[in-house]
XYZ file of C-alpha atoms in Angstrom:
521
model
C -10.618 -26.743 -7.260
C -6.771 -24.817 -7.215
C -5.820 -28.484 -7.390
C -7.740 -29.709 -10.288
C -7.038 -26.102 -12.321
C -3.247 -27.038 -11.467
C -3.198 -30.503 -11.675
C -0.207 -30.995 -14.642
C 0.917 -27.889 -15.121
C 2.322 -27.157 -10.880
C 5.594 -28.841 -10.789
C 6.491 -29.870 -7.070
C 8.581 -26.672 -4.781
C 6.361 -24.506 -6.654
C 4.504 -22.207 -4.069
C 0.600 -21.331 -4.173
C -0.626 -18.655 -3.045
C -3.925 -18.163 -1.919
C -4.236 -13.453 -2.901
C -7.572 -11.620 -1.296
C -8.219 -10.320 -4.770
C -6.614 -10.083 -8.400
C -4.105 -7.448 -8.796
C -5.701 -3.327 -10.197
C -2.998 -4.194 -13.055
C 0.820 -5.583 -13.592
C 2.019 -2.146 -13.297
C 3.464 -0.733 -9.673
C 4.529 2.609 -10.629
C 1.026 2.640 -11.190
C -0.294 0.763 -8.513
C -1.860 1.866 -4.542
C -2.562 -1.679 -3.581
C -0.399 -3.126 -1.750
C -2.774 -6.682 -3.520
C -1.508 -5.507 -7.196
C 2.420 -4.809 -4.549
C 2.418 -7.727 -3.988
C 2.153 -9.799 -7.101
C 3.613 -7.859 -9.433
C 6.848 -5.194 -7.479
C 7.342 -7.594 -4.916
C 7.792 -10.387 -7.394
C 8.671 -9.105 -10.547
C 10.112 -6.123 -10.485
C 14.009 -4.422 -7.868
C 13.827 -0.717 -6.901
C 17.248 0.878 -6.329
C 16.905 0.371 -3.033
C 15.305 -1.674 -1.228
C 14.201 -2.644 2.613
C 15.373 -5.500 3.739
C 12.746 -8.822 3.545
C 11.103 -8.751 7.449
C 12.089 -5.445 8.614
C 12.118 -1.384 7.253
C 16.407 -1.205 6.998
C 17.620 -0.464 3.451
C 19.297 -2.434 1.313
C 21.205 -2.021 -2.225
C 19.811 -3.467 -4.513
C 19.598 -2.509 -8.565
C 21.738 0.773 -7.259
C 25.761 -1.413 -5.341
C 25.485 1.356 -3.688
C 24.423 6.110 -3.685
C 26.283 9.122 -2.569
C 24.276 11.645 -0.585
C 25.759 15.494 -1.365
C 26.315 17.834 1.410
C 22.658 20.016 1.232
C 21.286 16.820 0.680
C 19.815 17.298 -2.465
C 21.655 14.988 -4.568
C 21.755 11.716 -4.427
C 24.020 9.976 -7.528
C 23.772 5.814 -7.687
C 25.630 3.245 -8.637
C 24.267 0.368 -10.605
C 25.284 -2.683 -10.572
C 26.262 -4.458 -13.572
C 24.781 -7.181 -15.319
C 21.017 -7.331 -14.183
C 19.783 -9.191 -16.739
C 16.132 -7.896 -17.644
C 13.628 -11.365 -17.784
C 13.482 -13.377 -21.324
C 9.502 -14.097 -21.831
C 7.605 -15.252 -24.399
C 6.943 -11.238 -25.205
C 10.973 -9.644 -25.739
C 13.427 -10.861 -25.283
C 16.168 -8.389 -23.916
C 19.541 -7.821 -25.435
C 21.272 -5.607 -23.216
C 21.964 -5.670 -19.737
C 19.992 -2.883 -17.012
C 22.091 0.561 -17.218
C 20.917 4.028 -16.336
C 18.732 4.704 -19.514
C 15.717 2.063 -17.628
C 16.897 4.135 -14.608
C 15.807 7.015 -16.114
C 12.927 5.585 -18.214
C 10.749 4.700 -15.578
C 11.105 8.026 -13.521
C 10.414 10.322 -16.355
C 7.378 7.896 -17.376
C 6.275 9.078 -14.241
C 8.294 13.281 -12.838
C 6.944 14.202 -16.951
C 3.708 14.745 -18.777
C 4.983 14.913 -22.006
C 6.485 11.542 -21.546
C 5.537 9.302 -24.349
C 3.946 6.659 -21.898
C 3.021 9.695 -18.900
C -0.298 8.513 -20.388
C -0.655 4.403 -20.238
C -3.115 3.509 -18.282
C -5.406 7.000 -17.201
C -1.523 8.753 -16.567
C -2.533 8.900 -12.696
C 0.056 8.154 -10.681
C -0.941 8.220 -7.308
C 1.906 7.556 -5.569
C 4.921 9.809 -7.188
C 2.303 12.873 -6.366
C 1.052 12.066 -2.889
C 4.616 12.498 -1.877
C 5.614 15.562 -3.418
C 8.013 13.184 -5.899
C 6.488 15.298 -8.948
C 7.462 19.094 -7.528
C 10.662 17.814 -5.299
C 12.679 15.987 -8.763
C 14.563 18.498 -10.468
C 16.068 15.695 -12.705
C 17.224 12.989 -13.067
C 20.038 12.500 -15.045
C 22.417 9.753 -16.993
C 26.619 10.411 -15.685
C 27.587 7.408 -17.076
C 26.497 3.714 -18.003
C 25.418 2.589 -15.065
C 26.041 6.084 -13.177
C 21.999 8.010 -12.312
C 21.804 11.883 -10.654
C 18.472 12.171 -8.672
C 18.498 15.894 -7.641
C 15.569 17.806 -5.558
C 14.988 21.130 -4.626
C 15.091 20.553 -0.806
C 16.088 18.003 1.150
C 13.582 15.796 3.033
C 14.868 13.504 5.418
C 12.160 10.179 3.719
C 13.401 10.793 0.361
C 15.368 7.689 0.240
C 13.273 5.760 1.969
C 10.126 6.481 -0.734
C 12.308 5.619 -4.158
C 12.281 1.492 -1.402
C 8.625 2.065 -2.305
C 7.246 0.038 -5.611
C 6.243 2.896 -7.535
C 9.941 3.963 -7.803
C 10.269 -0.256 -9.289
C 12.706 -0.095 -12.332
C 11.694 -1.247 -15.895
C 13.503 -1.861 -18.877
C 13.501 1.163 -21.373
C 14.610 -1.376 -24.424
C 11.156 -3.237 -24.156
C 9.139 -0.238 -23.546
C 10.742 1.198 -26.790
C 9.440 -2.364 -28.636
C 5.858 -1.848 -27.494
C 6.050 2.162 -28.904
C 6.958 0.873 -32.090
C 4.607 -1.500 -32.750
C 1.692 0.464 -31.260
C 1.454 -1.785 -28.257
C 1.968 0.754 -25.450
C -0.791 -0.199 -22.814
C 0.754 -4.130 -21.682
C 4.161 -2.657 -20.578
C 1.035 -2.625 -17.501
C -0.462 -5.965 -18.472
C 2.744 -8.042 -19.795
C 5.305 -6.468 -17.908
C 9.270 -7.400 -17.515
C 11.629 -6.646 -14.794
C 14.486 -8.096 -13.179
C 12.898 -9.898 -10.045
C 12.792 -12.657 -8.509
C 9.953 -14.279 -10.902
C 9.181 -14.531 -14.614
C 5.328 -13.515 -15.037
C 3.752 -15.976 -17.315
C 0.004 -15.467 -17.531
C -3.035 -14.175 -14.904
C -6.841 -15.181 -15.900
C -8.431 -12.214 -14.396
C -10.330 -13.147 -10.956
C -8.328 -16.438 -11.152
C -5.339 -17.069 -11.614
C -1.450 -15.454 -11.533
C 1.814 -17.820 -13.091
C 5.349 -16.915 -12.276
C 8.807 -18.857 -13.745
C 11.592 -18.726 -11.101
C 14.350 -16.148 -12.899
C 17.269 -18.407 -13.493
C 19.270 -15.029 -13.684
C 18.177 -12.793 -10.574
C 21.172 -10.648 -9.629
C 20.855 -12.145 -5.422
C 20.687 -15.632 -6.542
C 18.054 -18.353 -8.635
C 14.792 -18.733 -6.375
C 15.056 -22.267 -4.771
C 11.608 -22.441 -5.649
C 10.601 -23.570 -9.177
C 7.709 -21.102 -9.463
C 4.841 -19.381 -8.220
C 1.411 -19.743 -8.582
C -1.700 -16.732 -7.046
C -4.543 -18.955 -6.470
C -6.775 -15.759 -6.529
C -9.452 -15.816 -3.262
C -11.623 -13.550 -2.013
C -13.535 -14.839 0.334
C -11.463 -16.007 3.493
C -12.660 -18.897 4.439
C -12.014 -20.540 1.016
C -9.190 -19.604 1.109
C -8.868 -21.115 4.936
C -10.298 -23.784 3.211
C -8.572 -23.732 0.797
C -4.789 -24.289 3.054
C -5.848 -26.917 5.613
C -7.161 -28.993 1.936
C -3.335 -28.474 1.162
C -4.669 -26.813 -2.627
C -2.127 -23.842 -1.522
C 0.583 -23.243 0.633
C 0.416 -19.813 2.253
C -3.001 -18.358 2.325
C -3.509 -14.609 2.678
C -5.794 -12.414 5.078
C -7.497 -15.017 7.407
C -10.852 -14.263 9.117
C -8.971 -13.899 12.910
C -12.631 -16.217 14.179
C -10.279 -19.074 12.939
C -7.304 -17.692 13.847
C -7.046 -19.857 16.166
C -8.244 -23.792 14.737
C -5.935 -22.302 12.217
C -3.018 -22.818 15.277
C -4.198 -26.021 16.735
C -4.274 -27.548 13.547
C -0.339 -29.737 13.107
C -0.448 -29.631 9.141
C 0.412 -25.636 9.698
C 1.884 -23.106 11.395
C 0.737 -19.609 11.875
C 3.130 -16.490 11.532
C 2.241 -12.595 13.505
C 3.272 -9.935 14.174
C 2.084 -6.267 15.533
C 1.737 -4.485 12.224
C 2.393 -1.038 10.658
C -0.918 -0.350 9.838
C -4.565 1.163 10.745
C -7.508 0.746 9.316
C -10.240 4.350 9.506
C -13.042 5.097 8.004
C -13.131 8.564 6.175
C -15.400 11.274 5.969
C -15.302 13.675 2.640
C -15.037 17.393 4.149
C -15.913 18.419 0.485
C -19.477 17.074 0.662
C -22.121 17.816 3.675
C -22.516 17.215 6.916
C -18.713 17.013 6.469
C -17.380 19.912 5.639
C -18.878 20.956 9.696
C -16.084 19.717 12.016
C -18.753 19.206 14.214
C -20.806 16.242 12.060
C -17.245 14.651 12.037
C -16.671 15.348 16.165
C -20.639 13.713 16.802
C -19.586 11.375 14.978
C -16.960 9.827 16.309
C -18.796 9.814 19.014
C -21.038 8.534 18.007
C -18.899 4.384 17.798
C -18.490 2.267 19.638
C -15.248 0.787 18.783
C -15.292 -2.103 21.705
C -17.585 -3.530 19.590
C -15.706 -3.514 16.421
C -13.281 -4.629 17.556
C -14.330 -7.547 20.302
C -16.689 -8.693 17.161
C -13.954 -7.520 13.424
C -10.436 -7.977 15.886
C -11.024 -10.962 17.621
C -8.889 -12.689 19.596
C -6.762 -9.968 20.430
C -5.438 -10.177 16.782
C -6.466 -6.051 17.109
C -6.311 -3.042 19.025
C -7.791 -0.001 19.049
C -6.473 3.219 16.950
C -6.913 6.815 18.859
C -4.533 8.293 16.235
C -3.313 7.696 12.263
C 0.117 6.619 12.781
C 0.546 2.773 14.038
C 2.066 3.066 18.161
C 4.466 1.450 16.649
C 5.502 4.291 15.421
C 7.399 5.194 19.432
C 9.266 7.865 17.970
C 6.812 10.130 16.489
C 3.182 8.280 18.263
C 1.437 11.292 20.942
C 0.377 8.652 22.963
C -1.136 11.577 25.760
C -4.105 11.745 22.869
C -7.536 11.100 24.209
C -9.271 9.204 21.873
C -13.756 9.940 20.936
C -14.738 8.646 23.559
C -18.577 6.103 23.267
C -20.664 8.829 23.812
C -24.093 8.540 22.135
C -25.504 11.544 23.471
C -22.961 14.169 23.031
C -22.716 13.173 19.767
C -26.606 14.143 19.340
C -26.565 17.437 21.082
C -23.206 18.197 18.060
C -25.624 16.869 15.136
C -28.094 19.188 17.155
C -25.697 22.406 16.504
C -24.708 21.660 13.499
C -28.867 21.536 12.211
C -28.792 18.146 10.621
C -31.995 17.149 11.314
C -32.520 13.849 12.280
C -32.512 10.686 9.987
C -29.983 12.907 7.155
C -29.207 9.901 5.219
C -25.610 9.121 4.459
C -23.136 6.499 2.375
C -21.538 3.821 3.946
C -18.330 2.701 1.703
C -16.476 -0.440 2.332
C -14.356 -2.732 0.933
C -15.288 -5.785 -0.303
C -12.138 -7.913 0.126
C -9.856 -8.350 3.205
C -7.004 -6.532 4.398
C -4.192 -6.291 6.849
C -5.532 -3.480 8.532
C -9.336 -4.439 8.136
C -10.506 -8.403 8.289
C -14.216 -7.721 7.964
C -14.743 -4.699 6.307
C -18.663 -5.673 5.757
C -19.430 -6.492 9.393
C -17.581 -3.748 10.737
C -20.219 -1.307 8.370
C -22.847 -3.268 9.810
C -22.176 -2.057 13.261
C -21.150 1.478 12.607
C -24.562 1.750 10.774
C -26.048 0.933 13.922
C -24.293 2.573 15.903
C -25.080 5.528 13.662
C -28.919 5.402 13.119
C -29.020 5.628 16.758
C -28.107 9.028 16.887
C -30.615 9.808 14.070
C -27.373 8.814 11.273
C -29.734 6.372 8.192
C -26.242 4.677 6.321
C -26.614 3.491 3.242
C -23.782 0.527 2.587
C -22.228 0.549 -0.775
C -19.353 -1.324 -1.952
C -17.607 -2.824 -5.358
C -14.883 -4.514 -7.318
C -11.339 -3.991 -5.478
C -9.937 -1.041 -8.408
C -13.218 0.892 -9.118
C -13.580 0.721 -5.290
C -9.676 2.490 -4.521
C -10.775 5.084 -8.101
C -14.621 5.488 -7.300
C -13.089 6.591 -4.169
C -10.171 8.224 -4.958
C -12.313 10.393 -7.001
C -14.159 11.532 -4.394
C -17.251 9.939 -4.914
C -18.564 8.569 -1.237
C -19.998 10.517 1.077
C -18.210 8.109 4.132
C -15.445 5.002 2.927
C -13.934 2.171 5.139
C -10.254 2.334 4.068
C -6.240 1.812 5.799
C -2.853 1.613 5.118
C 0.333 -0.048 6.131
C 3.040 1.944 5.967
C 5.432 1.270 3.033
C 8.013 2.888 4.485
C 7.894 3.008 8.598
C 8.733 6.758 8.448
C 5.423 8.616 9.632
C 5.293 10.754 6.938
C 4.400 8.019 4.828
C 1.133 7.802 7.275
C 0.424 11.778 7.951
C 2.243 13.162 4.296
C 0.769 10.406 2.315
C -2.497 10.195 3.351
C -3.761 13.249 5.350
C -1.379 16.515 3.463
C -3.087 19.123 1.433
C -1.825 17.731 -2.161
C -2.557 14.368 -1.488
C -6.214 15.979 -1.171
C -5.942 17.302 -4.548
C -4.509 13.641 -6.149
C -7.131 11.568 -4.203
C -4.719 9.976 -1.649
C -5.777 12.379 0.541
C -9.292 10.313 0.434
C -11.152 12.459 2.949
C -9.937 15.296 1.096
C -9.121 16.590 3.802
C -6.577 20.289 4.552
C -5.414 22.196 7.825
C -3.126 24.910 7.370
C -0.768 23.944 11.059
C -1.852 20.601 9.798
C 0.298 20.800 6.810
C 3.115 23.463 7.878
C 3.858 20.544 11.077
C 4.301 18.275 8.551
C 6.335 20.050 5.668
C 8.773 21.918 8.358
C 9.056 17.494 9.764
C 9.748 16.309 6.235
C 13.046 18.656 6.293
C 13.894 18.632 8.621
C 16.634 15.721 9.657
C 16.884 16.204 13.376
C 14.465 13.175 14.090
C 13.277 14.261 18.413
C 12.348 17.910 16.146
C 10.493 15.345 13.697
C 8.373 13.716 16.099
C 7.681 16.935 18.742
C 6.421 18.206 14.988
C 4.949 14.739 14.322
C 3.409 15.120 17.912
C 2.133 18.823 17.761
C 0.614 17.353 14.303
C -1.679 13.884 15.779
C -3.493 16.962 18.286
C -5.047 18.670 15.217
C -5.935 15.407 13.258
C -7.436 14.739 16.782
C -9.671 17.901 16.841
C -10.289 17.853 13.692
C -11.698 15.125 13.501
C -11.243 14.313 9.687
C -11.451 10.316 9.558
C -12.359 7.588 12.286
C -9.319 5.975 13.013
C -10.802 2.663 14.163
C -7.916 -0.400 15.124
C -4.378 -0.757 14.897
C -3.854 -5.323 13.429
C -1.405 -8.100 14.019
C -0.006 -9.421 10.952
C -1.275 -13.201 10.763
C 0.051 -15.925 7.336
C -1.046 -18.860 8.289
C 0.569 -21.545 5.562
C 2.265 -25.078 5.555
C 4.524 -26.034 7.664
C 6.660 -27.319 4.281
C 6.912 -23.742 3.908
C 10.649 -22.477 5.474
C 11.588 -19.282 5.525
C 8.874 -16.874 5.326
C 8.337 -13.866 7.174
C 6.284 -11.411 7.416
C 6.546 -7.981 6.257
C 6.258 -4.879 8.930
C 4.783 -3.485 5.494
C 1.818 -5.782 4.845
C 2.928 -7.092 1.223
C 4.191 -10.666 0.827
C 8.057 -11.799 -0.627
C 8.403 -15.184 -1.674
C 11.845 -14.781 -2.367
C 14.161 -15.983 0.521
C 11.368 -19.320 1.293
C 12.111 -22.405 -0.025
C 9.231 -25.648 0.253
C 10.880 -29.072 1.991
């Protein structure tokens, strides 16, 4: 029980968060899951620019200002003075933030010969998938408080990408200490940042403890501390919330939401989600290299059944595009979704030469996510639908971190995942999840690379005119739908239940949990 576990260690204004899973690590540069972003990027670290809480609006953070050259290729950031890194049991800084820290944080990901590049396997998913490794020419120190980044080609989404978790700023002084001590792995396991909360300790699959950073540059949090009580089961999270064992709970089971709303000790915040839940076909594996097979298995799924079973009470809507409709200026509403038509599916499978009772795997996530609150139930429905057209699906799952790693390596035939936007820009969905570059690095789980689609999204990246960008993205969505590398399943409403004494919490459109700015009455 969380209450018993934490008895005597939690102060009155320590917020307890019932989180849904264990972080991959405490390294925003290496992590890809929202679980890790919440546990590290939004608590321990800061970035040059960030997103205003509760919105996708950009605000200055560690940079007090930035300037962009006329050709859009040079970004100059002026750092805040006097920003302090965390003092912990394992590190005591002797100086404040300077340009060296920013350069270290970027060059670790950019340069393969950087001493910290290989740590943790040397994979920097976001940095590579977003083209930073190819487009960022150099980062240089102008003076102690000024950093300049030069890119090959002007890119519309560049500055919003700088606000993403992978661009969090680490302490170079701490890195130097670890290198000298031969403990370089600790940079991702015993984190040091400049964020609102200081890492204290982590008991795997149990708890993460933080204390409030008294020197946070935006002002000390009104919370005394923060505890993540890791609780993978959604029913347990709800029970703990009702029992007062946690103050905020992640991803409740949709079936519990109406009862949570009726509980007078709780409040439930909801907001349309900037997300998509999908099933990806690995096009590098047979029979999914044949477009007709992918189209057939789209036709075989009854999405209405999935919405009713997995997203009850109006907390999800059927998805037809990889972009959510909230990105209205780039969303193609004219695209026609695949109808539920098992007979048409059987015909396409026969045309493709797929024999009856063909066996495939269907990987399902072990944890609830904002875009899919119950992957196991969804997998069972899909399994039953595919069986009716002669495809026998075996449901496969792993520990969350292992699931992410194995699907990134392309071990699956078909798999469930989803995405909550990091920036609110269409590029963050279409380039990151479906581009040819991310097909190589693993962010594109379908391993799908279509040159016509690629040309459109690349052109959109280099276009500053929003109307023109929107037109290009709409054309790309038509190609995506015909090629069918995914089954687009649903866009989910974000729901966050909490105790009534929690004040100031804002639902994050980017799907993470931010506890700075939150207080407890």
